[in-house]
Tab-separated table of C-alpha atoms in Angstrom:
chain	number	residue	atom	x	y	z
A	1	UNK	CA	142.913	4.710	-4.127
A	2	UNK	CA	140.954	2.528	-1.782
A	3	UNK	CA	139.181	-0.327	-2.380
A	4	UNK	CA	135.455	-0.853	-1.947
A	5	UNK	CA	136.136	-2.933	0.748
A	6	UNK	CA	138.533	-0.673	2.821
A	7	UNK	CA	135.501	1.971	2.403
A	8	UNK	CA	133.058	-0.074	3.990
A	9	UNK	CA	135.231	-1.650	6.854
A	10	UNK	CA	135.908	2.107	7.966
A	11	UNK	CA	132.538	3.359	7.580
A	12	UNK	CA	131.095	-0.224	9.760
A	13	UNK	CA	133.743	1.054	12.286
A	14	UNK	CA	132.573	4.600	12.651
A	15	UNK	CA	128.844	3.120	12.802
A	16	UNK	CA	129.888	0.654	15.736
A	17	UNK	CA	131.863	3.707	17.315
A	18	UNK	CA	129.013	5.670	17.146
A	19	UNK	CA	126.340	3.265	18.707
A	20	UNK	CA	128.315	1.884	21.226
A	21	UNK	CA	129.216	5.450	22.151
A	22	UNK	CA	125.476	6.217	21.960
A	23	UNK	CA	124.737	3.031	24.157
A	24	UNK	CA	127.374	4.326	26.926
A	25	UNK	CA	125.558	7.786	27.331
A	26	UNK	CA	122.458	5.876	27.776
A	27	UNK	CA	124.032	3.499	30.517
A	28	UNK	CA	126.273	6.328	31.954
A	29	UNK	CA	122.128	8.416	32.400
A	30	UNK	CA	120.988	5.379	33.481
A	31	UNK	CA	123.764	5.103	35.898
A	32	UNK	CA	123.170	8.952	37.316
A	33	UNK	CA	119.507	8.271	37.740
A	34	UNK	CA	120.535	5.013	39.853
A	35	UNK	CA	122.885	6.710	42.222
A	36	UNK	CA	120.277	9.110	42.665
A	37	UNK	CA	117.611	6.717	43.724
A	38	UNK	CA	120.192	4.945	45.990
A	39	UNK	CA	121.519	7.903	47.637
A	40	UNK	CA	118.178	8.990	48.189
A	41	UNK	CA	116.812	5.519	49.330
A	42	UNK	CA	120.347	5.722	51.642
A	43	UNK	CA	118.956	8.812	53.346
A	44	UNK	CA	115.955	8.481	53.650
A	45	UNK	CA	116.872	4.947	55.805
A	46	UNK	CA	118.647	7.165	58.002
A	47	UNK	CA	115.960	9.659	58.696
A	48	UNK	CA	113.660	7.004	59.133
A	49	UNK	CA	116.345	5.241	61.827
A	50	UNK	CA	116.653	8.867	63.787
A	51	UNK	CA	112.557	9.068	63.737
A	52	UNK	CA	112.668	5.669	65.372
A	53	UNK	CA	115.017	6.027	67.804
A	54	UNK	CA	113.731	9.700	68.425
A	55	UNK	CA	110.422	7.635	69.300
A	56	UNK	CA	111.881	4.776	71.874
A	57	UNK	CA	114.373	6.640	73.541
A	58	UNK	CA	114.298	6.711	77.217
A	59	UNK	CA	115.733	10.762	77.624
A	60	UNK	CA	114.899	13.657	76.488
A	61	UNK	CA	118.307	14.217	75.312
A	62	UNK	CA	118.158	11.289	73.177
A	63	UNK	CA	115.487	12.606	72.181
A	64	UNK	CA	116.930	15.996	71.011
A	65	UNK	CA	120.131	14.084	69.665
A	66	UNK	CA	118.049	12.187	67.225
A	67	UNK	CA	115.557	14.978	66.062
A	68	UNK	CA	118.534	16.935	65.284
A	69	UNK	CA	119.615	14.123	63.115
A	70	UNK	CA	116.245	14.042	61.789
A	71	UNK	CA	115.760	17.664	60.677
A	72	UNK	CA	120.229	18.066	59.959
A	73	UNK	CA	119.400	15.128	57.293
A	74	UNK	CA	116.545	16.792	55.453
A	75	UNK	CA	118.019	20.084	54.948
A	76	UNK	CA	121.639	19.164	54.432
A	77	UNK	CA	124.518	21.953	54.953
A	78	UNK	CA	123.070	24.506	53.269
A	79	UNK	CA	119.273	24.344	54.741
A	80	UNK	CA	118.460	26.262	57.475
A	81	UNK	CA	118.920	25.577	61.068
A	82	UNK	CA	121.672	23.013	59.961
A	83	UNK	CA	124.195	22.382	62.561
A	84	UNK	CA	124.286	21.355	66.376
A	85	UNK	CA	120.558	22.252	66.544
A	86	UNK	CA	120.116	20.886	70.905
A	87	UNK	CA	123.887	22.717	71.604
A	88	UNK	CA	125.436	19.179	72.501
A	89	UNK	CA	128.697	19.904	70.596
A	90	UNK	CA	128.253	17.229	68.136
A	91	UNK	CA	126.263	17.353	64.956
A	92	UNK	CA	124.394	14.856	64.480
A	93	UNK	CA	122.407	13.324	61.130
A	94	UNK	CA	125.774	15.189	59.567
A	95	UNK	CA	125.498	15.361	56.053
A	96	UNK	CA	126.762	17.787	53.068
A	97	UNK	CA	123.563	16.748	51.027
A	98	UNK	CA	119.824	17.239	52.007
A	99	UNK	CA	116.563	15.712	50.969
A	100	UNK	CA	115.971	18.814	49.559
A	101	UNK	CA	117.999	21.547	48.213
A	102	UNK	CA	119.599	24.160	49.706
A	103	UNK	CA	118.685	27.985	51.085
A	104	UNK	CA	120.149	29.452	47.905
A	105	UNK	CA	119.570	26.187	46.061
A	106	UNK	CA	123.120	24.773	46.818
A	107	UNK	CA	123.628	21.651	47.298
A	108	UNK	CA	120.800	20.679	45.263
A	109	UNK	CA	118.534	18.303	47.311
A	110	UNK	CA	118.734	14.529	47.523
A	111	UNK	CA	115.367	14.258	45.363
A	112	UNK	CA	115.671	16.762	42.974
A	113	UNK	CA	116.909	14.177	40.303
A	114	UNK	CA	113.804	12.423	41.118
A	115	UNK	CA	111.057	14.689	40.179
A	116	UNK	CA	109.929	13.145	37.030
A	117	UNK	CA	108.291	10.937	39.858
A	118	UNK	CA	105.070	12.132	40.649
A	119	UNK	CA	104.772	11.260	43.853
A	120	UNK	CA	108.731	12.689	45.053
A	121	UNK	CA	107.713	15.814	42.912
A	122	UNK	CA	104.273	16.350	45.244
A	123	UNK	CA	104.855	14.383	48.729
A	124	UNK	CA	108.921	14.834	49.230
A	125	UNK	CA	109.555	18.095	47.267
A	126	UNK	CA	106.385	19.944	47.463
A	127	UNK	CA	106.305	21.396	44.378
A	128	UNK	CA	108.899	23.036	42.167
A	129	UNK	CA	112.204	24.543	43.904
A	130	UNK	CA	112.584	27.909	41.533
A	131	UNK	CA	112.707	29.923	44.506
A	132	UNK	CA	114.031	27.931	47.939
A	133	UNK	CA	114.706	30.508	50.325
A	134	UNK	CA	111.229	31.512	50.055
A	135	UNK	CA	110.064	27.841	50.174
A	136	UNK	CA	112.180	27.445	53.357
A	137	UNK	CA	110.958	30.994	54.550
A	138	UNK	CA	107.048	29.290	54.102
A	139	UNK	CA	108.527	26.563	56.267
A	140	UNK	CA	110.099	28.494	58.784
A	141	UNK	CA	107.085	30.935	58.968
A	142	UNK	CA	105.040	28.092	59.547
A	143	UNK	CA	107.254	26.568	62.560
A	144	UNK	CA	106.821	30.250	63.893
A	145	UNK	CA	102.960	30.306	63.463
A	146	UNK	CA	102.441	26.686	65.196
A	147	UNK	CA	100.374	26.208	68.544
A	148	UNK	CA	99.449	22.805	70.435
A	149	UNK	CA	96.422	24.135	69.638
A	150	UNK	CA	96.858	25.162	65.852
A	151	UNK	CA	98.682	22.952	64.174
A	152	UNK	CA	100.873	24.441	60.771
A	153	UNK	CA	102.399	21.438	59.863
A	154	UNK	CA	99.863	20.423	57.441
A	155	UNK	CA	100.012	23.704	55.288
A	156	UNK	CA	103.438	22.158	54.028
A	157	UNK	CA	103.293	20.678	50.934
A	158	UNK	CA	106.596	18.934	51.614
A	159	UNK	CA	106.372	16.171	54.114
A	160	UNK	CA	110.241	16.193	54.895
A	161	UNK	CA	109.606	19.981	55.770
A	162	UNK	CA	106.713	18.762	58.418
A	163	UNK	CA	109.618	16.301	59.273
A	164	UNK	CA	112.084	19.380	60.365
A	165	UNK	CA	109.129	21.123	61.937
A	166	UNK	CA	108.077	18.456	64.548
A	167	UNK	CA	111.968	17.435	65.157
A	168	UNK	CA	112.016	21.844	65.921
A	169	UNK	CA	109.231	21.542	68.705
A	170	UNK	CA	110.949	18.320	70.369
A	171	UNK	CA	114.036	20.209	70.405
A	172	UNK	CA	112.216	23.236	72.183
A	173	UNK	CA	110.049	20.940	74.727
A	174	UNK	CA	111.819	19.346	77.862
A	175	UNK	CA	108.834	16.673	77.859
A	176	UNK	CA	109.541	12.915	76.809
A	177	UNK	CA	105.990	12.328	75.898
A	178	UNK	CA	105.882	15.207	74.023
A	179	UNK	CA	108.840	14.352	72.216
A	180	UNK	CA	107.499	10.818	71.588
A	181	UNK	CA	103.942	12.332	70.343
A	182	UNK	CA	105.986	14.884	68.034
A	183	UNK	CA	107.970	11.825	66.906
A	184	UNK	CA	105.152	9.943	65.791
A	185	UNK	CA	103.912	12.471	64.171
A	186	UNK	CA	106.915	12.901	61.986
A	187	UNK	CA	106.565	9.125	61.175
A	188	UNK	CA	103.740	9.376	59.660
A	189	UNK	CA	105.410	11.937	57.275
A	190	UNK	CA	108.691	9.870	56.945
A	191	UNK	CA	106.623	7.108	55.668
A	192	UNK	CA	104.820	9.170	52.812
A	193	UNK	CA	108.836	9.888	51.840
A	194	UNK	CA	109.617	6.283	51.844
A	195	UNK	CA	106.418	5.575	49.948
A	196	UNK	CA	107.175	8.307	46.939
A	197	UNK	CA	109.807	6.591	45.913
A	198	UNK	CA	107.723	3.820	44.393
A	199	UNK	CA	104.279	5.035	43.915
């Protein structure tokens, strides 16, 4: 038979095992959320490079080049248009994940493990993702519907989408100050993305 002590020793063992175990789930959460905020912060620094240079360069194949990056690094692989959108061979702002998820919800986006922020939930996501080939079908619809003279882009309640959609009409205009215009125009929504982060 045991002795009171032996009892206790195990049982202050199993306690410690127990909260340290506890305390590692915790860290290993905290941990996931961190990598998400970084990989997102990491991402969103490289759309905000390609708007820039999309801005200053000198050509309008620059131009294209970097608002294919643009649009490539919001919807990831499995968003639509993704690929060698100005037909230069090379695919540029290449990258398996996307600010937000994918046509058929795969990969899931860059921000999704950020929604219990307010601000990534309205400005970067848009709203919730349930369905997102009909939130990318909204997007694309909108792209389709958009004039110089009627402008779509603010109907999207994602201003990554609005990203994709001006980076679409530089990559369809032959015009360097077009491209520039279009280009600040998806600044303005590239900064709302940076902001969300830490409203």
């Amino acid at each position: 038979m045991r002795s009171t002590s032996s009892v206790v020793a195990v049982v202050l063992v199993l306690v410690l095992v127990l909260v340290l175990g506890a305390c590692g789930d915790d860290d290993a959460a905290a941990d996931t959320d961190g990598v998400a905020e970084f990989t997102f912060r990491e991402q969103v620094v490289e759309l905000d490079d390609a708007v820039r240079t999309w801005s200053d360069t000198d050509t309008i194949e620059a131009a294209h080049a970097a608002a294919e990056a643009a649009a490539n690094l919001v919807v990831g692989e499995g968003g639509p248009g993704y690929g060698d959108r100005d037909g230069d061979g090379t695919v540029n702002g290449a990258s398996p994940f996307g600010l937000l998820p994918g046509l058929d919800g795969t990969p899931s986006g860059l921000a999704e493990p950020l929604a219990d922020n307010d601000c990534v939930a309205a400005d970067v996501l848009g709203g919730t993702w349930h369905d997102p080939a009909d939130r990318w079908a909204t997007m694309l619809d909108a792209i389709d519907a958009w004039r110089p003279d009627g402008n779509t882009m603010p109907g999207l309640p994602s201003h990554p989408m609005r990203v994709v959609g001006w980076a679409t009409f530089t990559l369809a205009s032959d015009s360097l100050d077009e491209a520039r215009e279009f280009a600040g125009h998806a600044q303005l929504h590239v900064d709302v993305t940076i902001d969300a982060l830490d409203c």
